[in-house]
Amino acid sequence: PEPKYLGREDVRNCSTSPERLPVTAVNTTMRLAALRQQMETWNLSAYIIPDTDAHMSEYIGKPDKRREWISGFTGSAGTAVVTMGKAAVWTDSRYWTQAERQMDCNWELHKEVSISSIVAWILAEVPDGQNVGFDPFLFSVDSWKNYDQGFQDSSRHLLSVTTNLVDVAWGSERPPVPSQPIYALPKEFTGSTWQEKVSAVRSYMEHHAKTPTGVLLSALDETAWLFNLRSSDIPYNPFFYSYALLTNSSIRLFVNKSRFSLETLQYLNTNCTLPMCVQLEDYSQVRDSVKAYASGDVKILIGVSYTTYGVYEVIPKEKLVTDTYSPVMLIKAVKNSKEQALLKSSHVRDAVAVIQYLVWLEKNVPKGTVDEFSGAEYIDELRRNENFSSGPSFETISASGLNAALAHYSPTKELHRKLSSDEMYLVDSGGQYWDGTTDITRTVHWGTPTAFQKEAYTRVLMGNIDLSRLVFPAATSGRVIEAFARRALWEVGLNYGHGTGHGIGNFLCVHEWPVGFQYNNIAMAKGMFTSIEPGYYHDGEFGIRLEDVALVVEAKTKYPGDYLTFELVSFVPYDRNLIDVRLLSPEQLQYLNRYYQTIRENVGPELQRRQLLEEFAWLEQHTEPLSA
Amino acid sequence: RAPHIISWTSLWVASALAILSWSS
């Protein structure tokens, strides 16, 4: 089937004269002029603006949205480069249409994301001998190495400039850095105490082949997890800006001290300097403090994926021990039995909210009273009513018809589409609860789907089932098994342009690295949680995604061996109206019916306990066993 | 929420370096 012609009035057209810009485009002319003025002052011919913050966060706070401010493009992934005459953004397929809607004609859009393509463009635009500037606190060691390698054989100089030039151009309009209180999670919501976690990391360091004396933690989920602390510096992520330097004899936490209550200071043992006392230092001191520590007889372990070049460059190379991920990332990836139980229980409550929403939609969409935005607001409200809720885990993706073809479309109060029984609707949403983070996607159709829509949906479901029921050897990397989620789509020439899953955990970020199915994810191990989320997007018509969270568990095999499989902990049935059972194999059908039985067992009693009888009846009906 | 596909560039660079150092 050919993609439908969109009319494209919603996107910019820079080839006409005058250029045609949609209302959603941002005028960046003055912003670019202010940045170029700074570039001139610093003698830079190009300036690279990545999409992250000083902690390599995927979601960033308002003061860190530099790429968004300079380009107008609000997608969560994408790098901008500004030269004296040109400006360009590189982003992946999830955001191409969004970028065309939001950027004005000052900007080129490059539909790729590799650093090599960015470097190639800079080499073509910047003359020999000129400087290319970057903020070292916005580049991981890994990405700096890739850029550096790209420029090595050229005569352009990659220059680390610790003053952020976008911030200077942004000036007083730049939002302030957050200062909300940082609080300790009640112990019933944590898998271990912070002292136990510190001991585990120290033990890891002792057993490390290069015996580091200290580990520097830069990612925000590392400090939040290690100390069982949370705050709200970043939307949807309960984090606080911080670093930690954990050594064999001391613990230093770099954070604004005024954000702690007296009780939390006591919880952290901040009034001593013993090995189990947390010494607080100001956030801005991290570079100097690491430099001072590195002057001793020490070896500092860093995970290069999350440590920025800004901190890395002050550690002498002979005192560095580098791994891809810090020990905290690796230990955190495997949830202990208490953490698993907490996460599962948050998913039961979350399923209640999603089921309530689906029942509500079924009743109200035919009346024509629901739109994408009011729907998103309602499901967020349902989650907020759940115990231990701390709001959504990301901006709800509520997309009807052609809007669902944009994998990360979110409606606004001003711009949204009415839900209708005549088209498909995709809702991808999640909650932050004190016991767990959730993330689930369901796609539904309340009318008569086309044969192609049913086939595409069923094949996405087959991909989800094939990966979910897979039995594989322990310590297999996710990338090795990822194709199982795509096979049913591939065999008829369909595919999707995003990853197949991501780690998720206990009240941290919704995409909890390093678990997942990509080349830089760590090998699968018992106790990890990952999402499984194949999809299919038909530009201009509809989008499908079926996402569940799964726990990695031991598999029972006919012959003895160390094998793993997945156990779904998302408990919401798929849309029967869109499943073509004729396409399912007997094994897939059997798996699906067994999953539906699990949903009944886990969520049914909770619905009854709350007297949600309409929802209970709906669940019974939608989890009736399917037959070929 | 769907994760984006990570660029393979650094892996290619790492593989190329590994092959080069092995050959030499």
PDB file of C-alpha atoms in Angstrom, chain A residues 376-524:
ATOM      1  CA  ALA A 376      -4.436  11.944  27.462  1.00  0.00           C
ATOM      2  CA  GLU A 377      -5.582  14.123  30.339  1.00  0.00           C
ATOM      3  CA  TYR A 378      -8.031  11.482  31.482  1.00  0.00           C
ATOM      4  CA  ILE A 379      -5.586   8.584  31.526  1.00  0.00           C
ATOM      5  CA  ASP A 380      -3.061  10.762  33.388  1.00  0.00           C
ATOM      6  CA  GLU A 381      -5.776  11.541  35.939  1.00  0.00           C
ATOM      7  CA  LEU A 382      -6.665   7.864  36.341  1.00  0.00           C
ATOM      8  CA  ARG A 383      -3.023   7.085  37.095  1.00  0.00           C
ATOM      9  CA  ARG A 384      -2.737   9.985  39.533  1.00  0.00           C
ATOM     10  CA  ASN A 385      -5.602   8.425  41.502  1.00  0.00           C
ATOM     11  CA  GLU A 386      -3.613   5.236  41.991  1.00  0.00           C
ATOM     12  CA  ASN A 387      -1.713   4.602  45.227  1.00  0.00           C
ATOM     13  CA  PHE A 388       1.879   5.876  45.394  1.00  0.00           C
ATOM     14  CA  SER A 389       1.486   7.805  42.129  1.00  0.00           C
ATOM     15  CA  SER A 390       4.043  10.450  41.295  1.00  0.00           C
ATOM     16  CA  GLY A 391       2.632  11.489  37.927  1.00  0.00           C
ATOM     17  CA  PRO A 392       3.232  10.207  34.404  1.00  0.00           C
ATOM     18  CA  SER A 393       6.592   8.677  33.430  1.00  0.00           C
ATOM     19  CA  PHE A 394       6.604  10.558  30.107  1.00  0.00           C
ATOM     20  CA  GLU A 395       4.301  12.759  28.082  1.00  0.00           C
ATOM     21  CA  THR A 396       1.320  10.621  27.118  1.00  0.00           C
ATOM     22  CA  ILE A 397       1.270   9.685  23.459  1.00  0.00           C
ATOM     23  CA  SER A 398      -2.396   9.760  22.504  1.00  0.00           C
ATOM     24  CA  ALA A 399      -2.669   9.560  18.746  1.00  0.00           C
ATOM     25  CA  SER A 400      -5.590   8.927  16.454  1.00  0.00           C
ATOM     26  CA  GLY A 401      -5.497   7.986  12.780  1.00  0.00           C
ATOM     27  CA  LEU A 402      -2.598   9.456  10.841  1.00  0.00           C
ATOM     28  CA  ASN A 403      -1.106  11.094  13.947  1.00  0.00           C
ATOM     29  CA  ALA A 404      -0.212   7.663  15.315  1.00  0.00           C
ATOM     30  CA  ALA A 405       2.167   7.238  12.390  1.00  0.00           C
ATOM     31  CA  LEU A 406       4.425   9.683  14.245  1.00  0.00           C
ATOM     32  CA  ALA A 407       5.903   7.336  16.849  1.00  0.00           C
ATOM     33  CA  HIS A 408       6.202  10.073  19.486  1.00  0.00           C
ATOM     34  CA  TYR A 409       3.301  12.366  18.666  1.00  0.00           C
ATOM     35  CA  SER A 410       1.664  14.014  21.655  1.00  0.00           C
ATOM     36  CA  PRO A 411      -1.434  16.193  21.335  1.00  0.00           C
ATOM     37  CA  THR A 412      -1.749  19.686  22.782  1.00  0.00           C
ATOM     38  CA  LYS A 413      -4.724  21.618  24.047  1.00  0.00           C
ATOM     39  CA  GLU A 414      -4.627  23.645  20.838  1.00  0.00           C
ATOM     40  CA  LEU A 415      -3.747  20.952  18.318  1.00  0.00           C
ATOM     41  CA  HIS A 416      -5.443  17.565  18.542  1.00  0.00           C
ATOM     42  CA  ARG A 417      -7.689  15.205  16.653  1.00  0.00           C
ATOM     43  CA  LYS A 418     -11.077  13.881  17.654  1.00  0.00           C
ATOM     44  CA  LEU A 419     -11.205  10.153  18.397  1.00  0.00           C
ATOM     45  CA  SER A 420     -13.510   8.250  16.107  1.00  0.00           C
ATOM     46  CA  SER A 421     -14.825   4.729  15.641  1.00  0.00           C
ATOM     47  CA  ASP A 422     -13.619   5.002  12.055  1.00  0.00           C
ATOM     48  CA  GLU A 423      -9.902   5.037  12.784  1.00  0.00           C
ATOM     49  CA  MET A 424      -7.228   3.415  14.886  1.00  0.00           C
ATOM     50  CA  TYR A 425      -6.091   4.962  18.139  1.00  0.00           C
ATOM     51  CA  LEU A 426      -2.719   4.475  19.825  1.00  0.00           C
ATOM     52  CA  VAL A 427      -2.090   5.256  23.471  1.00  0.00           C
ATOM     53  CA  ASP A 428       1.446   4.921  24.845  1.00  0.00           C
ATOM     54  CA  SER A 429       1.608   6.037  28.443  1.00  0.00           C
ATOM     55  CA  GLY A 430       3.146   5.236  31.795  1.00  0.00           C
ATOM     56  CA  GLY A 431       3.271   6.202  35.408  1.00  0.00           C
ATOM     57  CA  GLN A 432       5.835   6.943  38.044  1.00  0.00           C
ATOM     58  CA  TYR A 433       4.925   5.228  41.286  1.00  0.00           C
ATOM     59  CA  TRP A 434       7.076   5.000  44.386  1.00  0.00           C
ATOM     60  CA  ASP A 435       7.357   1.262  43.795  1.00  0.00           C
ATOM     61  CA  GLY A 436       7.840   1.219  40.047  1.00  0.00           C
ATOM     62  CA  THR A 437       7.865   2.915  36.677  1.00  0.00           C
ATOM     63  CA  THR A 438       5.379   1.708  34.068  1.00  0.00           C
ATOM     64  CA  ASP A 439       5.137   2.048  30.295  1.00  0.00           C
ATOM     65  CA  ILE A 440       2.514   0.384  28.124  1.00  0.00           C
ATOM     66  CA  THR A 441       1.164   0.873  24.613  1.00  0.00           C
ATOM     67  CA  ARG A 442      -2.121  -0.356  23.242  1.00  0.00           C
ATOM     68  CA  THR A 443      -3.639   0.288  19.838  1.00  0.00           C
ATOM     69  CA  VAL A 444      -7.392  -0.055  19.337  1.00  0.00           C
ATOM     70  CA  HIS A 445     -10.131   0.319  16.717  1.00  0.00           C
ATOM     71  CA  TRP A 446     -13.791   0.591  17.746  1.00  0.00           C
ATOM     72  CA  GLY A 447     -15.247   0.257  14.249  1.00  0.00           C
ATOM     73  CA  THR A 448     -14.361  -1.837  11.233  1.00  0.00           C
ATOM     74  CA  PRO A 449     -10.621  -1.939  10.525  1.00  0.00           C
ATOM     75  CA  THR A 450      -9.382  -2.608   7.006  1.00  0.00           C
ATOM     76  CA  ALA A 451      -7.900  -5.991   6.170  1.00  0.00           C
ATOM     77  CA  PHE A 452      -4.467  -4.351   5.929  1.00  0.00           C
ATOM     78  CA  GLN A 453      -4.824  -2.708   9.358  1.00  0.00           C
ATOM     79  CA  LYS A 454      -5.775  -6.063  10.874  1.00  0.00           C
ATOM     80  CA  GLU A 455      -2.884  -7.812   9.204  1.00  0.00           C
ATOM     81  CA  ALA A 456      -0.385  -5.166  10.297  1.00  0.00           C
ATOM     82  CA  TYR A 457      -1.720  -5.208  13.868  1.00  0.00           C
ATOM     83  CA  THR A 458      -1.655  -8.988  14.025  1.00  0.00           C
ATOM     84  CA  ARG A 459       1.910  -9.083  12.714  1.00  0.00           C
ATOM     85  CA  VAL A 460       3.010  -6.545  15.313  1.00  0.00           C
ATOM     86  CA  LEU A 461       1.347  -8.747  17.928  1.00  0.00           C
ATOM     87  CA  MET A 462       3.071 -11.828  16.480  1.00  0.00           C
ATOM     88  CA  GLY A 463       6.397 -10.013  16.848  1.00  0.00           C
ATOM     89  CA  ASN A 464       5.617  -9.152  20.453  1.00  0.00           C
ATOM     90  CA  ILE A 465       4.626 -12.758  21.168  1.00  0.00           C
ATOM     91  CA  ASP A 466       7.591 -14.285  19.327  1.00  0.00           C
ATOM     92  CA  LEU A 467      10.090 -12.280  21.350  1.00  0.00           C
ATOM     93  CA  SER A 468       8.169 -12.590  24.630  1.00  0.00           C
ATOM     94  CA  ARG A 469       7.976 -16.394  24.448  1.00  0.00           C
ATOM     95  CA  LEU A 470      11.511 -16.884  23.184  1.00  0.00           C
ATOM     96  CA  VAL A 471      13.797 -19.175  25.151  1.00  0.00           C
ATOM     97  CA  PHE A 472      17.452 -18.201  24.833  1.00  0.00           C
ATOM     98  CA  PRO A 473      20.784 -18.976  26.513  1.00  0.00           C
ATOM     99  CA  ALA A 474      21.620 -16.944  29.626  1.00  0.00           C
ATOM    100  CA  ALA A 475      23.844 -13.908  28.972  1.00  0.00           C
ATOM    101  CA  THR A 476      22.620 -13.533  25.395  1.00  0.00           C
ATOM    102  CA  SER A 477      22.708  -9.937  24.191  1.00  0.00           C
ATOM    103  CA  GLY A 478      19.383  -8.360  23.342  1.00  0.00           C
ATOM    104  CA  ARG A 479      20.578  -7.456  19.856  1.00  0.00           C
ATOM    105  CA  VAL A 480      20.945 -11.153  19.014  1.00  0.00           C
ATOM    106  CA  ILE A 481      17.266 -11.877  19.655  1.00  0.00           C
ATOM    107  CA  GLU A 482      15.731  -8.556  18.634  1.00  0.00           C
ATOM    108  CA  ALA A 483      14.870  -9.744  15.107  1.00  0.00           C
ATOM    109  CA  PHE A 484      12.280 -12.128  16.511  1.00  0.00           C
ATOM    110  CA  ALA A 485      10.099  -9.059  17.173  1.00  0.00           C
ATOM    111  CA  ARG A 486      10.425  -8.013  13.525  1.00  0.00           C
ATOM    112  CA  ARG A 487      10.218 -11.351  11.726  1.00  0.00           C
ATOM    113  CA  ALA A 488       6.435 -11.432  11.212  1.00  0.00           C
ATOM    114  CA  LEU A 489       6.602  -7.908   9.772  1.00  0.00           C
ATOM    115  CA  TRP A 490       9.723  -8.478   7.688  1.00  0.00           C
ATOM    116  CA  GLU A 491       8.270 -11.513   5.937  1.00  0.00           C
ATOM    117  CA  VAL A 492       5.626  -9.303   4.293  1.00  0.00           C
ATOM    118  CA  GLY A 493       7.892  -6.285   3.716  1.00  0.00           C
ATOM    119  CA  LEU A 494       6.913  -4.214   6.764  1.00  0.00           C
ATOM    120  CA  ASN A 495       9.153  -2.841   9.532  1.00  0.00           C
ATOM    121  CA  TYR A 496       9.433  -0.149  12.198  1.00  0.00           C
ATOM    122  CA  GLY A 497      12.057   2.536  12.682  1.00  0.00           C
ATOM    123  CA  HIS A 498      12.644   2.444  16.418  1.00  0.00           C
ATOM    124  CA  GLY A 499      14.237   0.129  18.956  1.00  0.00           C
ATOM    125  CA  THR A 500      12.423  -2.950  20.231  1.00  0.00           C
ATOM    126  CA  GLY A 501      12.694  -2.325  23.954  1.00  0.00           C
ATOM    127  CA  HIS A 502      14.340  -0.600  26.864  1.00  0.00           C
ATOM    128  CA  GLY A 503      15.104  -1.299  30.496  1.00  0.00           C
ATOM    129  CA  ILE A 504      12.702  -0.021  33.129  1.00  0.00           C
ATOM    130  CA  GLY A 505      12.812  -0.090  36.905  1.00  0.00           C
ATOM    131  CA  ASN A 506      11.794   1.195  40.304  1.00  0.00           C
ATOM    132  CA  PHE A 507      10.782   4.849  40.154  1.00  0.00           C
ATOM    133  CA  LEU A 508      13.628   5.985  37.893  1.00  0.00           C
ATOM    134  CA  CYS A 509      13.624   6.941  34.202  1.00  0.00           C
ATOM    135  CA  VAL A 510      11.275   5.182  31.794  1.00  0.00           C
ATOM    136  CA  HIS A 511      14.173   4.253  29.489  1.00  0.00           C
ATOM    137  CA  GLU A 512      16.496   2.692  32.025  1.00  0.00           C
ATOM    138  CA  TRP A 513      19.750   1.899  30.283  1.00  0.00           C
ATOM    139  CA  PRO A 514      21.791  -0.349  29.848  1.00  0.00           C
ATOM    140  CA  VAL A 515      19.099  -3.048  29.477  1.00  0.00           C
ATOM    141  CA  GLY A 516      17.551  -3.459  26.059  1.00  0.00           C
ATOM    142  CA  PHE A 517      17.947  -4.935  22.599  1.00  0.00           C
ATOM    143  CA  GLN A 518      20.589  -2.734  20.992  1.00  0.00           C
ATOM    144  CA  TYR A 519      24.275  -3.292  20.385  1.00  0.00           C
ATOM    145  CA  ASN A 520      25.388  -1.258  23.397  1.00  0.00           C
ATOM    146  CA  ASN A 521      23.000  -2.923  25.833  1.00  0.00           C
ATOM    147  CA  ILE A 522      24.377  -5.443  28.297  1.00  0.00           C
ATOM    148  CA  ALA A 523      23.608  -9.148  28.084  1.00  0.00           C
ATOM    149  CA  MET A 524      20.251 -10.364  29.370  1.00  0.00           C
TER     150      MET A 524
END
